[in-house]
Amino acid sequence: MPTAEYAFVSVPLVRRRDGWDFAFDYRSVIGERAAEGWEFVQLIPLAEHTEPRCDLVFVRKDHPQ
């Protein structure tokens, strides 16, 4: 039975004068994960969390158990 494996990567947010910004370039994380066979699914903003961040969600389908 094919399965899907999910992974999450947290990217810290930094408060700037004009709003929130990423602590580092999240696009590089997406590129690195894509090279490893992961597909980017969604970015979940958690700016109001005690530790402001965005979580990147990845999936890898048909992963052997």
PDB file of C-alpha atoms in Angstrom, residues 14-44:
ATOM      1  CA  VAL A  14      11.867  38.432  12.718  1.00  0.00           C
ATOM      2  CA  ARG A  15       9.963  41.607  13.559  1.00  0.00           C
ATOM      3  CA  ARG A  16      10.902  44.512  11.297  1.00  0.00           C
ATOM      4  CA  ARG A  17       9.714  48.090  11.228  1.00  0.00           C
ATOM      5  CA  ASP A  18       7.404  47.320   8.310  1.00  0.00           C
ATOM      6  CA  GLY A  19       6.145  43.935   9.608  1.00  0.00           C
ATOM      7  CA  TRP A  20       7.434  40.366   9.739  1.00  0.00           C
ATOM      8  CA  ASP A  21      10.293  38.932   7.702  1.00  0.00           C
ATOM      9  CA  PHE A  22      11.872  35.495   7.434  1.00  0.00           C
ATOM     10  CA  ALA A  23      15.079  34.917   9.417  1.00  0.00           C
ATOM     11  CA  PHE A  24      16.523  33.199   6.318  1.00  0.00           C
ATOM     12  CA  ASP A  25      15.479  32.496   2.742  1.00  0.00           C
ATOM     13  CA  TYR A  26      12.873  29.739   2.976  1.00  0.00           C
ATOM     14  CA  ARG A  27      13.086  29.148  -0.801  1.00  0.00           C
ATOM     15  CA  SER A  28      16.489  27.532  -0.351  1.00  0.00           C
ATOM     16  CA  VAL A  29      14.902  25.015   2.041  1.00  0.00           C
ATOM     17  CA  ILE A  30      12.222  24.210  -0.559  1.00  0.00           C
ATOM     18  CA  GLY A  31      14.935  23.671  -3.207  1.00  0.00           C
ATOM     19  CA  GLU A  32      16.999  21.426  -0.920  1.00  0.00           C
ATOM     20  CA  ARG A  33      13.992  19.315   0.022  1.00  0.00           C
ATOM     21  CA  ALA A  34      12.885  19.046  -3.628  1.00  0.00           C
ATOM     22  CA  ALA A  35      16.330  17.658  -4.504  1.00  0.00           C
ATOM     23  CA  GLU A  36      15.720  14.966  -1.853  1.00  0.00           C
ATOM     24  CA  GLY A  37      12.357  13.972  -3.397  1.00  0.00           C
ATOM     25  CA  TRP A  38      10.039  16.072  -1.221  1.00  0.00           C
ATOM     26  CA  GLU A  39       7.188  18.152  -2.631  1.00  0.00           C
ATOM     27  CA  PHE A  40       6.348  21.497  -1.030  1.00  0.00           C
ATOM     28  CA  VAL A  41       2.684  21.527   0.064  1.00  0.00           C
ATOM     29  CA  GLN A  42       2.022  24.593   2.180  1.00  0.00           C
ATOM     30  CA  LEU A  43       3.414  27.424   4.288  1.00  0.00           C
ATOM     31  CA  ILE A  44       1.628  27.853   7.631  1.00  0.00           C
TER      32      ILE A  44
END
